[in-house]
Short mmCIF file of C-alpha atoms in Angstrom, two decimals:
data_model
loop_
_atom_site.label_atom_id
_atom_site.label_comp_id
_atom_site.label_asym_id
_atom_site.label_seq_id
_atom_site.Cartn_x
_atom_site.Cartn_y
_atom_site.Cartn_z
CA MET A 1 0.09 0.58 0.31
CA LYS A 2 1.04 3.22 -1.04
CA LYS A 3 0.34 6.87 -0.66
CA GLY A 4 -2.01 7.76 -3.91
CA GLN A 5 -3.21 4.56 -3.67
CA ILE A 6 -6.96 3.28 -4.40
CA ILE A 7 -9.15 1.31 -2.40
CA GLU A 8 -12.08 -0.03 -1.77
CA GLY A 9 -13.58 -1.69 1.25
CA VAL A 10 -16.32 -1.98 3.98
CA VAL A 11 -16.69 0.74 6.83
CA LYS A 12 -16.15 -2.56 9.93
CA LYS A 13 -16.97 0.07 12.62
CA THR A 14 -16.81 3.32 14.00
CA THR A 15 -14.69 4.83 16.74
CA PHE A 16 -14.99 8.66 18.33
CA PRO A 17 -16.13 10.57 17.22
CA ASN A 18 -16.19 10.30 13.66
CA LYS A 19 -13.02 7.30 12.46
CA GLY A 20 -14.23 4.55 9.97
CA ARG A 21 -12.41 1.52 10.22
CA ILE A 22 -11.62 -0.65 6.41
CA GLU A 23 -9.14 -3.36 6.55
CA ALA A 24 -7.43 -3.61 3.53
CA GLU A 25 -3.74 -4.95 2.46
CA GLY A 26 -3.11 -5.92 6.19
CA LYS A 27 -3.72 -2.42 7.36
CA THR A 28 -6.59 -0.79 9.48
CA VAL A 29 -7.34 2.45 6.73
CA THR A 30 -9.69 5.24 8.39
CA VAL A 31 -11.77 6.79 6.38
CA LYS A 32 -13.80 10.52 8.24
CA ASN A 33 -17.23 9.91 8.42
CA GLY A 34 -17.68 6.27 7.39
CA ILE A 35 -20.95 4.29 8.49
CA PRO A 36 -20.68 0.81 9.77
CA GLY A 37 -21.59 -1.23 6.68
CA GLN A 38 -20.54 0.87 4.05
CA ARG A 39 -18.62 -0.06 0.93
CA LEU A 40 -16.21 2.35 -0.20
CA ARG A 41 -13.62 3.81 -3.06
CA CYS A 42 -11.20 5.55 -1.47
CA GLN A 43 -7.32 7.05 -1.88
CA ILE A 44 -4.53 6.99 0.63
CA THR A 45 -3.54 10.27 1.72
CA LYS A 46 -1.43 8.74 4.79
CA ILE A 47 0.42 6.07 5.90
CA ARG A 48 2.23 5.23 9.80
CA GLY A 49 3.17 2.28 11.17
CA GLY A 50 0.01 -0.92 10.44
CA LYS A 51 -2.09 2.23 9.65
CA ALA A 52 -3.67 4.60 6.77
CA GLU A 53 -5.46 7.08 6.07
CA ALA A 54 -7.18 7.76 3.05
CA ARG A 55 -10.43 10.48 1.40
CA VAL A 56 -13.46 9.13 0.57
CA LEU A 57 -13.92 8.98 -3.73
CA GLU A 58 -17.34 7.41 -3.73
CA VAL A 59 -19.86 5.36 -1.99
CA LEU A 60 -20.41 2.22 -3.73
CA GLU A 61 -22.91 0.81 -1.43
CA ARG A 62 -25.35 2.28 1.24
CA SER A 63 -25.04 1.04 5.13
CA SER A 64 -28.63 -1.10 5.44
CA VAL A 65 -28.68 1.72 8.74
CA GLU A 66 -28.78 4.34 6.37
CA CYS A 67 -31.70 6.98 5.08
CA GLU A 68 -31.77 10.63 3.43
CA PRO A 69 -30.33 13.37 4.85
CA PHE A 70 -33.06 16.16 5.99
CA CYS A 71 -31.32 19.29 5.16
CA LYS A 72 -30.31 20.74 1.70
CA HIS A 73 -27.07 21.73 2.56
CA PHE A 74 -26.43 18.25 3.88
CA THR A 75 -23.83 17.05 1.00
CA GLU A 76 -22.17 20.09 1.49
CA CYS A 77 -21.93 21.63 4.61
CA GLY A 78 -18.74 20.78 6.88
CA GLY A 79 -21.26 21.58 9.88
CA CYS A 80 -23.27 17.68 10.46
CA VAL A 81 -22.25 14.66 9.89
CA TRP A 82 -24.63 11.85 11.18
CA GLN A 83 -27.79 13.21 8.87
CA THR A 84 -27.60 9.65 7.22
CA LEU A 85 -28.45 8.04 9.98
CA SER A 86 -32.01 8.08 11.64
CA TYR A 87 -31.98 9.76 14.85
CA GLU A 88 -32.11 6.58 17.34
CA GLU A 89 -29.19 4.66 14.95
CA GLN A 90 -27.19 8.38 16.11
CA LEU A 91 -27.75 7.60 20.00
CA ARG A 92 -26.74 3.65 19.84
CA LEU A 93 -23.72 4.83 17.53
CA LYS A 94 -22.50 7.48 19.89
CA ALA A 95 -23.22 5.74 22.96
CA GLY A 96 -21.14 2.28 21.53
CA GLN A 97 -18.63 4.38 20.73
CA VAL A 98 -17.81 6.59 23.88
CA LYS A 99 -18.76 2.61 26.01
CA GLU A 100 -15.55 1.35 23.85
CA LEU A 101 -13.58 4.07 25.11
CA LEU A 102 -14.36 3.74 28.90
CA ASP A 103 -13.77 0.00 28.80
CA ASP A 104 -10.79 0.52 27.20
CA ALA A 105 -10.18 3.30 29.30
CA VAL A 106 -10.52 0.67 32.97
CA GLN A 107 -9.62 -2.99 31.27
CA ALA A 108 -6.30 -2.59 33.12
CA TYR A 109 -7.76 -2.13 36.65
CA GLU A 110 -10.46 -4.86 36.22
CA TYR A 111 -12.99 -3.89 37.75
CA GLU A 112 -16.79 -3.07 36.83
CA TYR A 113 -19.04 0.06 36.40
CA VAL A 114 -21.88 0.65 35.51
CA PHE A 115 -22.76 2.09 32.04
CA GLU A 116 -26.11 3.77 31.26
CA ALA A 117 -25.92 4.14 27.73
CA ILE A 118 -27.30 7.78 26.49
CA LYS A 119 -29.56 10.10 27.10
CA GLY A 120 -31.43 11.88 23.39
CA SER A 121 -31.50 15.88 23.36
CA PRO A 122 -34.99 17.09 24.42
CA ARG A 123 -34.72 18.65 20.78
CA LYS A 124 -33.57 17.04 17.74
CA TYR A 125 -33.46 19.79 15.24
CA GLU A 126 -33.97 23.22 15.96
CA TYR A 127 -31.50 22.94 19.78
CA ARG A 128 -28.34 25.31 18.88
CA ASN A 129 -28.99 29.15 20.61
CA LYS A 130 -25.75 29.85 19.95
CA MET A 131 -24.40 29.99 16.14
CA GLU A 132 -21.05 32.10 14.57
CA PHE A 133 -21.35 31.78 11.02
CA SER A 134 -18.50 33.41 8.52
CA PHE A 135 -18.50 35.58 5.65
CA GLY A 136 -16.97 34.57 2.32
CA ASP A 137 -17.49 33.35 -1.16
CA ALA A 138 -18.89 29.96 -2.40
CA TYR A 139 -16.27 29.89 -4.92
CA LYS A 140 -13.09 31.96 -5.22
CA ASP A 141 -14.19 34.82 -7.00
CA GLY A 142 -18.06 34.21 -6.06
CA SER A 143 -20.26 36.74 -4.96
CA LEU A 144 -20.85 37.15 -0.80
CA ALA A 145 -21.54 34.31 0.95
CA LEU A 146 -22.14 34.00 4.30
CA GLY A 147 -22.67 30.21 6.59
CA MET A 148 -20.45 27.88 7.40
CA HIS A 149 -17.44 26.06 5.78
CA LYS A 150 -17.70 23.94 3.23
CA LYS A 151 -16.80 20.31 3.65
CA GLY A 152 -13.12 19.72 3.77
CA SER A 153 -12.30 23.66 2.71
CA PHE A 154 -10.49 26.76 5.28
CA TYR A 155 -11.89 29.13 2.74
CA ASP A 156 -15.35 28.54 0.72
CA ILE A 157 -18.66 29.15 2.12
CA VAL A 158 -21.82 27.73 2.22
CA THR A 159 -24.82 30.01 2.83
CA VAL A 160 -26.96 27.74 4.94
CA ASP A 161 -29.86 29.85 5.01
CA GLY A 162 -31.86 26.40 5.43
CA CYS A 163 -29.61 24.62 8.05
CA GLN A 164 -31.97 21.89 10.32
CA ILE A 165 -29.85 22.60 13.79
CA VAL A 166 -30.99 26.45 14.35
CA ASP A 167 -34.51 28.15 14.71
CA GLU A 168 -36.24 29.96 11.92
CA ASP A 169 -35.04 33.46 13.05
CA PHE A 170 -31.51 32.36 12.64
CA ARG A 171 -32.31 32.21 9.46
CA LYS A 172 -34.08 34.97 9.06
CA ILE A 173 -31.29 36.84 10.23
CA LEU A 174 -28.41 34.90 8.63
CA SER A 175 -30.45 35.88 5.33
CA GLY A 176 -31.23 39.36 6.13
CA THR A 177 -27.78 40.08 7.04
CA LEU A 178 -26.40 38.74 3.60
CA ALA A 179 -28.72 40.01 1.19
CA TYR A 180 -27.99 43.60 3.29
CA PHE A 181 -24.35 43.40 2.64
CA GLN A 182 -24.58 42.50 -1.01
CA GLU A 183 -26.58 45.22 -1.94
CA GLN A 184 -23.76 46.97 -0.22
CA GLY A 185 -20.95 45.41 -1.44
CA LEU A 186 -18.59 45.18 1.16
CA PRO A 187 -15.82 42.95 0.97
CA TYR A 188 -15.40 40.40 3.56
CA TYR A 189 -12.20 39.57 5.06
CA HIS A 190 -9.68 37.78 2.74
CA LYS A 191 -8.19 34.90 5.52
CA MET A 192 -5.10 35.16 3.75
CA ARG A 193 -4.65 38.58 2.41
CA HIS A 194 -5.83 40.08 5.96
CA GLU A 195 -7.78 42.13 3.21
CA GLY A 196 -12.14 43.50 3.36
CA TYR A 197 -13.92 43.77 6.75
CA LEU A 198 -17.23 41.18 6.91
CA ARG A 199 -15.67 38.63 9.70
CA HIS A 200 -18.97 36.72 11.01
CA LEU A 201 -22.20 37.34 12.50
CA LEU A 202 -22.86 35.85 16.36
CA VAL A 203 -26.16 34.71 16.18
CA ARG A 204 -27.28 33.86 20.11
CA LYS A 205 -31.66 33.18 21.34
CA ALA A 206 -32.39 31.96 24.60
CA ALA A 207 -35.11 28.81 24.65
CA ARG A 208 -36.66 29.53 27.48
CA THR A 209 -36.59 33.27 27.38
CA GLY A 210 -36.82 33.43 22.85
CA GLU A 211 -34.57 36.73 23.45
CA ILE A 212 -31.90 37.30 20.80
CA LEU A 213 -28.04 38.59 20.21
CA ALA A 214 -26.92 39.95 16.91
CA ASP A 215 -23.65 40.49 16.72
CA LEU A 216 -21.95 41.79 13.54
CA VAL A 217 -17.56 40.75 13.87
CA THR A 218 -15.66 43.00 11.21
CA SER A 219 -12.13 44.19 11.38
CA THR A 220 -11.78 48.06 11.17
CA GLN A 221 -10.12 49.02 7.74
CA ILE A 222 -12.86 50.70 6.51
CA GLN A 223 -15.47 52.43 8.49
CA ALA A 224 -18.93 51.27 7.39
CA ASP A 225 -21.87 52.79 8.36
CA LEU A 226 -24.43 50.32 9.65
CA GLU A 227 -27.45 52.15 10.45
CA GLY A 228 -28.82 50.39 7.26
CA TRP A 229 -27.93 47.01 8.72
CA LYS A 230 -29.35 47.90 12.42
CA GLU A 231 -33.06 49.36 10.41
CA ARG A 232 -32.86 45.77 8.66
CA MET A 233 -32.82 43.50 11.33
CA LEU A 234 -35.49 45.42 13.08
CA SER A 235 -37.88 44.93 10.53
CA LEU A 236 -37.49 41.26 10.96
CA PRO A 237 -40.76 38.90 11.51
CA LEU A 238 -39.26 37.30 14.48
CA LYS A 239 -40.79 34.53 16.49
CA GLY A 240 -38.40 35.63 19.20
CA LYS A 241 -37.41 39.55 20.30
CA LEU A 242 -34.31 41.38 19.10
CA ALA A 243 -32.62 42.31 23.00
CA GLY A 244 -29.64 43.90 20.69
CA LEU A 245 -28.29 44.43 18.22
CA LEU A 246 -23.85 44.57 18.34
CA HIS A 247 -21.10 45.41 15.97
CA THR A 248 -17.84 44.07 17.04
CA LYS A 249 -14.42 45.01 15.80
CA ASN A 250 -11.52 42.26 15.50
CA ASP A 251 -8.15 42.65 13.57
CA SER A 252 -7.41 39.12 15.01
CA LEU A 253 -4.98 37.81 11.73
CA ALA A 254 -6.11 34.01 13.37
CA ASP A 255 -10.02 32.75 11.63
CA VAL A 256 -11.70 33.57 15.33
CA ILE A 257 -13.84 35.44 16.68
CA GLN A 258 -11.91 37.57 18.73
CA ASN A 259 -13.19 40.99 20.91
CA ASP A 260 -11.43 43.66 19.85
CA GLY A 261 -13.96 46.21 21.07
CA THR A 262 -17.66 45.89 20.94
CA GLU A 263 -20.48 49.09 20.20
CA ILE A 264 -24.31 48.42 21.30
CA LEU A 265 -25.78 50.05 18.24
CA TRP A 266 -29.36 49.23 19.19
CA GLY A 267 -30.55 47.44 22.44
CA GLN A 268 -28.44 46.31 25.07
CA ASP A 269 -25.09 43.70 25.07
CA PHE A 270 -27.24 41.02 27.67
CA PHE A 271 -29.79 39.19 27.20
CA TYR A 272 -31.10 36.28 29.92
CA GLU A 273 -31.79 32.88 29.27
CA GLU A 274 -33.39 30.07 32.20
CA LEU A 275 -32.14 27.01 33.15
CA LEU A 276 -33.83 24.59 35.75
CA GLY A 277 -35.19 27.36 37.33
CA LEU A 278 -32.34 29.66 37.17
CA ARG A 279 -32.20 32.86 35.41
CA PHE A 280 -28.94 33.61 33.42
CA ARG A 281 -27.39 36.81 32.07
CA ILE A 282 -25.58 35.58 28.86
CA THR A 283 -23.26 37.88 26.63
CA PRO A 284 -21.97 37.61 23.55
CA PHE A 285 -18.88 35.88 24.46
CA SER A 286 -20.18 34.41 27.44
CA PHE A 287 -19.45 30.62 27.56
CA PHE A 288 -22.71 28.85 28.33
CA GLN A 289 -24.21 24.94 26.74
CA THR A 290 -25.23 25.66 23.11
CA ASN A 291 -27.99 23.30 23.20
CA SER A 292 -30.44 24.88 26.02
CA LEU A 293 -33.13 22.44 27.06
CA GLY A 294 -29.84 19.56 26.56
CA ALA A 295 -28.29 21.05 29.29
CA GLU A 296 -30.60 21.15 31.47
CA VAL A 297 -30.67 17.17 30.58
CA LEU A 298 -26.87 17.37 31.35
CA TYR A 299 -26.85 19.03 34.95
CA GLU A 300 -29.44 16.82 36.22
CA THR A 301 -28.07 13.75 34.75
CA ALA A 302 -24.61 15.82 37.23
CA ARG A 303 -27.19 15.93 40.11
CA SER A 304 -28.13 12.80 40.72
CA TYR A 305 -24.91 11.52 40.52
CA ILE A 306 -23.90 14.05 43.31
CA GLY A 307 -26.09 13.07 45.81
CA ASP A 308 -27.10 15.03 48.61
CA THR A 309 -24.14 17.42 49.69
CA LYS A 310 -25.68 19.91 52.46
CA ASN A 311 -23.41 20.80 54.69
CA GLN A 312 -20.39 19.65 52.00
CA THR A 313 -17.82 22.66 50.54
CA ILE A 314 -18.13 21.55 46.65
CA PHE A 315 -15.41 23.41 43.93
CA ASP A 316 -16.37 23.30 40.77
CA LEU A 317 -13.92 23.62 38.60
CA TYR A 318 -13.73 24.99 35.11
CA SER A 319 -17.06 26.47 36.28
CA GLY A 320 -17.78 28.92 32.67
CA THR A 321 -20.68 31.29 33.59
CA GLY A 322 -21.39 29.22 37.44
CA THR A 323 -24.18 27.29 36.06
CA ILE A 324 -23.68 23.52 37.89
CA ALA A 325 -22.27 25.55 40.93
CA GLN A 326 -25.27 27.76 40.94
CA ILE A 327 -27.88 24.61 40.43
CA LEU A 328 -26.08 23.16 43.80
CA ALA A 329 -25.88 25.86 45.43
CA PRO A 330 -28.95 25.67 47.66
CA VAL A 331 -28.50 22.06 48.91
CA ALA A 332 -25.20 23.15 49.72
CA LYS A 333 -22.47 25.07 52.57
CA LYS A 334 -20.72 26.45 50.16
CA VAL A 335 -19.83 25.61 46.33
CA ILE A 336 -16.21 27.75 44.68
CA GLY A 337 -16.22 27.94 41.09
CA VAL A 338 -13.14 28.62 39.51
CA GLU A 339 -12.86 29.54 35.73
CA ILE A 340 -9.62 31.12 33.86
CA VAL A 341 -12.54 33.47 31.89
CA GLU A 342 -12.82 36.64 33.55
CA GLU A 343 -15.52 37.54 31.18
CA ALA A 344 -17.37 34.38 32.46
CA VAL A 345 -16.14 34.60 36.47
CA GLU A 346 -17.80 38.41 35.99
CA ALA A 347 -21.26 36.64 34.69
CA ALA A 348 -21.11 33.92 37.52
CA LYS A 349 -21.02 36.40 39.87
CA GLU A 350 -23.73 38.44 38.61
CA ASN A 351 -25.75 35.56 37.84
CA ALA A 352 -25.41 34.67 41.50
CA ARG A 353 -26.79 37.66 42.84
CA LEU A 354 -29.62 37.58 40.03
CA ASN A 355 -30.76 34.28 41.88
CA GLY A 356 -30.18 35.38 46.11
CA LEU A 357 -27.51 33.13 45.83
CA SER A 358 -25.18 34.51 48.69
CA ASN A 359 -22.35 30.63 49.49
CA CYS A 360 -21.60 31.03 45.54
CA GLU A 361 -16.97 32.38 44.96
CA PHE A 362 -16.03 32.61 41.65
CA ILE A 363 -12.42 32.89 41.74
CA ALA A 364 -10.24 33.92 38.11
CA GLY A 365 -7.65 31.97 37.14
CA ASP A 366 -6.40 29.15 36.01
CA VAL A 367 -7.37 26.04 37.82
CA LEU A 368 -3.49 24.37 38.31
CA LYS A 369 -2.66 27.69 39.88
CA MET A 370 -5.20 28.57 42.05
CA LEU A 371 -5.68 25.89 44.19
CA ASP A 372 -2.63 26.40 45.67
CA SER A 373 -4.14 29.74 46.95
CA ILE A 374 -7.53 28.09 48.30
CA GLU A 375 -7.86 28.34 52.03
CA GLU A 376 -10.97 25.78 51.73
CA ARG A 377 -10.58 22.13 51.36
CA PRO A 378 -13.27 20.30 49.05
CA ASP A 379 -15.83 17.92 49.80
CA PHE A 380 -17.27 16.74 46.33
CA ILE A 381 -15.36 17.78 43.26
CA VAL A 382 -17.42 18.37 40.06
CA LEU A 383 -14.52 18.92 36.75
CA ASP A 384 -15.87 19.84 33.49
CA PRO A 385 -12.74 20.86 31.97
CA PRO A 386 -12.76 22.80 27.96
CA ARG A 387 -11.92 19.76 25.29
CA ASP A 388 -8.73 19.58 26.20
CA GLY A 389 -9.17 17.90 29.57
CA VAL A 390 -7.39 18.73 32.95
CA HIS A 391 -3.44 19.38 32.98
CA PRO A 392 -1.90 16.42 34.47
CA LYS A 393 -0.48 19.04 37.44
CA ALA A 394 -3.63 20.28 37.80
CA LEU A 395 -5.11 16.94 38.01
CA LYS A 396 -2.45 15.79 40.57
CA LYS A 397 -3.67 18.71 42.80
CA ILE A 398 -7.08 18.12 42.54
CA VAL A 399 -6.43 14.16 43.44
CA ASP A 400 -4.73 15.24 46.38
CA TYR A 401 -7.48 16.16 48.15
CA GLY A 402 -8.86 12.42 49.10
CA VAL A 403 -12.24 13.72 48.41
CA ASP A 404 -15.02 10.74 48.89
CA ARG A 405 -16.42 11.69 45.57
CA MET A 406 -16.41 13.38 42.21
CA VAL A 407 -18.06 14.12 39.50
CA TYR A 408 -16.58 14.64 35.71
CA ILE A 409 -18.14 16.03 32.87
CA SER A 410 -16.95 15.75 29.63
CA CYS A 411 -17.77 17.70 26.47
CA LYS A 412 -14.83 15.48 24.59
CA PRO A 413 -14.33 11.61 25.60
CA THR A 414 -10.85 10.82 24.54
CA SER A 415 -10.27 12.83 26.66
CA LEU A 416 -11.85 11.40 30.41
CA ALA A 417 -10.57 8.50 29.00
CA ARG A 418 -7.43 10.38 28.77
CA ASP A 419 -7.60 11.48 32.56
CA LEU A 420 -9.37 8.08 33.95
CA GLU A 421 -5.69 6.67 34.08
CA LEU A 422 -4.07 9.00 36.09
CA LEU A 423 -7.34 9.15 38.47
CA GLN A 424 -7.01 5.22 38.27
CA GLU A 425 -3.94 5.59 39.41
CA ASN A 426 -4.00 7.66 41.87
CA GLY A 427 -7.17 5.94 43.95
CA TYR A 428 -10.14 6.57 42.24
CA ARG A 429 -12.60 3.44 40.41
CA MET A 430 -15.59 5.47 37.45
CA GLU A 431 -18.78 3.97 39.47
CA ARG A 432 -21.40 5.46 36.69
CA ALA A 433 -20.78 7.15 33.60
CA CYS A 434 -23.74 8.08 31.20
CA CYS A 435 -23.98 9.93 28.55
CA VAL A 436 -26.11 13.18 27.34
CA ASP A 437 -26.65 13.97 23.32
CA MET A 438 -26.04 17.59 23.97
CA PHE A 439 -25.20 17.77 19.90
CA PRO A 440 -26.96 16.07 17.31
CA TRP A 441 -26.39 15.29 13.38
CA THR A 442 -22.87 16.16 14.79
CA GLY A 443 -20.18 13.60 15.91
CA ASN A 444 -19.73 15.20 19.64
CA CYS A 445 -21.52 13.80 22.68
CA GLU A 446 -20.84 15.42 26.08
CA VAL A 447 -19.89 12.26 29.44
CA VAL A 448 -20.75 11.93 33.44
CA ALA A 449 -19.05 10.20 34.90
CA LEU A 450 -18.80 9.51 39.05
CA LEU A 451 -15.56 8.61 40.29
CA THR A 452 -15.51 6.74 44.20
CA ARG A 453 -12.35 6.57 46.20
CA CYS A 454 -11.04 3.21 46.10
CA GLY A 455 -12.07 2.05 49.24
CA ILE A 456 -15.04 3.51 50.19
CA GLY A 457 -17.83 1.48 50.22
CA GLU A 458 -15.58 -1.27 52.66
CA GLU A 459 -15.72 1.36 55.25
CA ASN A 460 -19.32 2.47 54.99
CA ALA A 461 -20.36 -0.98 54.91
CA ASP A 462 -18.06 -1.66 58.04
CA ALA A 463 -19.18 1.58 59.76
CA SER A 464 -22.59 0.19 59.47
#
């Protein structure tokens, strides 16, 4: 087998998040988005050791579990992965992938844990409360486009005016914005030349309150009058209610939304969302789960794993805007949240005041450093780290507290599987785990795991 070679094969399995596996010429070949049972024609792109990677040229035979996609953009847009699977089949696939990861992680320690499969999203469609649309063109020197990156492309943009993972208000704001700037003839920001004006459109909408923020992100290379865009947005027949129209300046050379200053064109720069009876103030760049109703399922699951916290001090590490901390605060002695993003910490403090919670403390800083400065010792720890998981040095400090139990909430199961190694080496065992599908039609899901320090069960039994 060599690079550039054309092969044919059947996908035997798909590992997390979307890696199809084909056996050919004694090697395992990985193809993105391969579905078990598909027969594919592929071209080898990389060979390393006994493994190879390939790109799909053609689906020769569909899998018996495949169905027709429901979104007109699916074949072009890179946003969704599993639209040719029924939702029930997606759940089975994700649960199987995560269980395989966790089984492998605990195998060397020879113990049993309870895997509670997967909980689906309350909404399968129109579930997202946040989208970051990009300006660009659909092909080189084409007309202005606004939407998502084309599959496999860093440059081309697909105008997703029919996207089904957001609701109609997102689609109307996207279409209205695109039409307005096409009329104005303003250029998009070219990522290679670092020239142009229009960069992104950030839209956020609360599932419970229906309040909406729309934020136009541009460079400072042109001083455009945005009064017309504001009026166009205010004239849209939306089901929800606009809370604010914003303009964010971003001169970063990277293709990211960076806040170099935000101007309020109309209304305010925040809106409110409600989760599990609590109210949260959300700003354009606040971290908040992108599936509000799914977040309720996630946090209810975590809360059930945590159990009784009366008279306990809880550490909520990587606390974001303090959602978990505030859900636990009414049934705990004190909750201390640590988060590196200062804006998120300020939002958490404001939200705690909004909800009348006086036993929450939020600290801005890196968990690795902040744990050395906190005088209190925790009775329980909740970990909700970013995608890359917990820094090994921070995880060692967390283990050294010696709490009987902790809950790990992971948005990237492979990071959880990696961190389990150090946790298990230091005497913890995974007691229960459950997936929560926060991202239907994509390859991702969240996992909640309950970890117990070895010997706790036996100690409790002796005490009784």
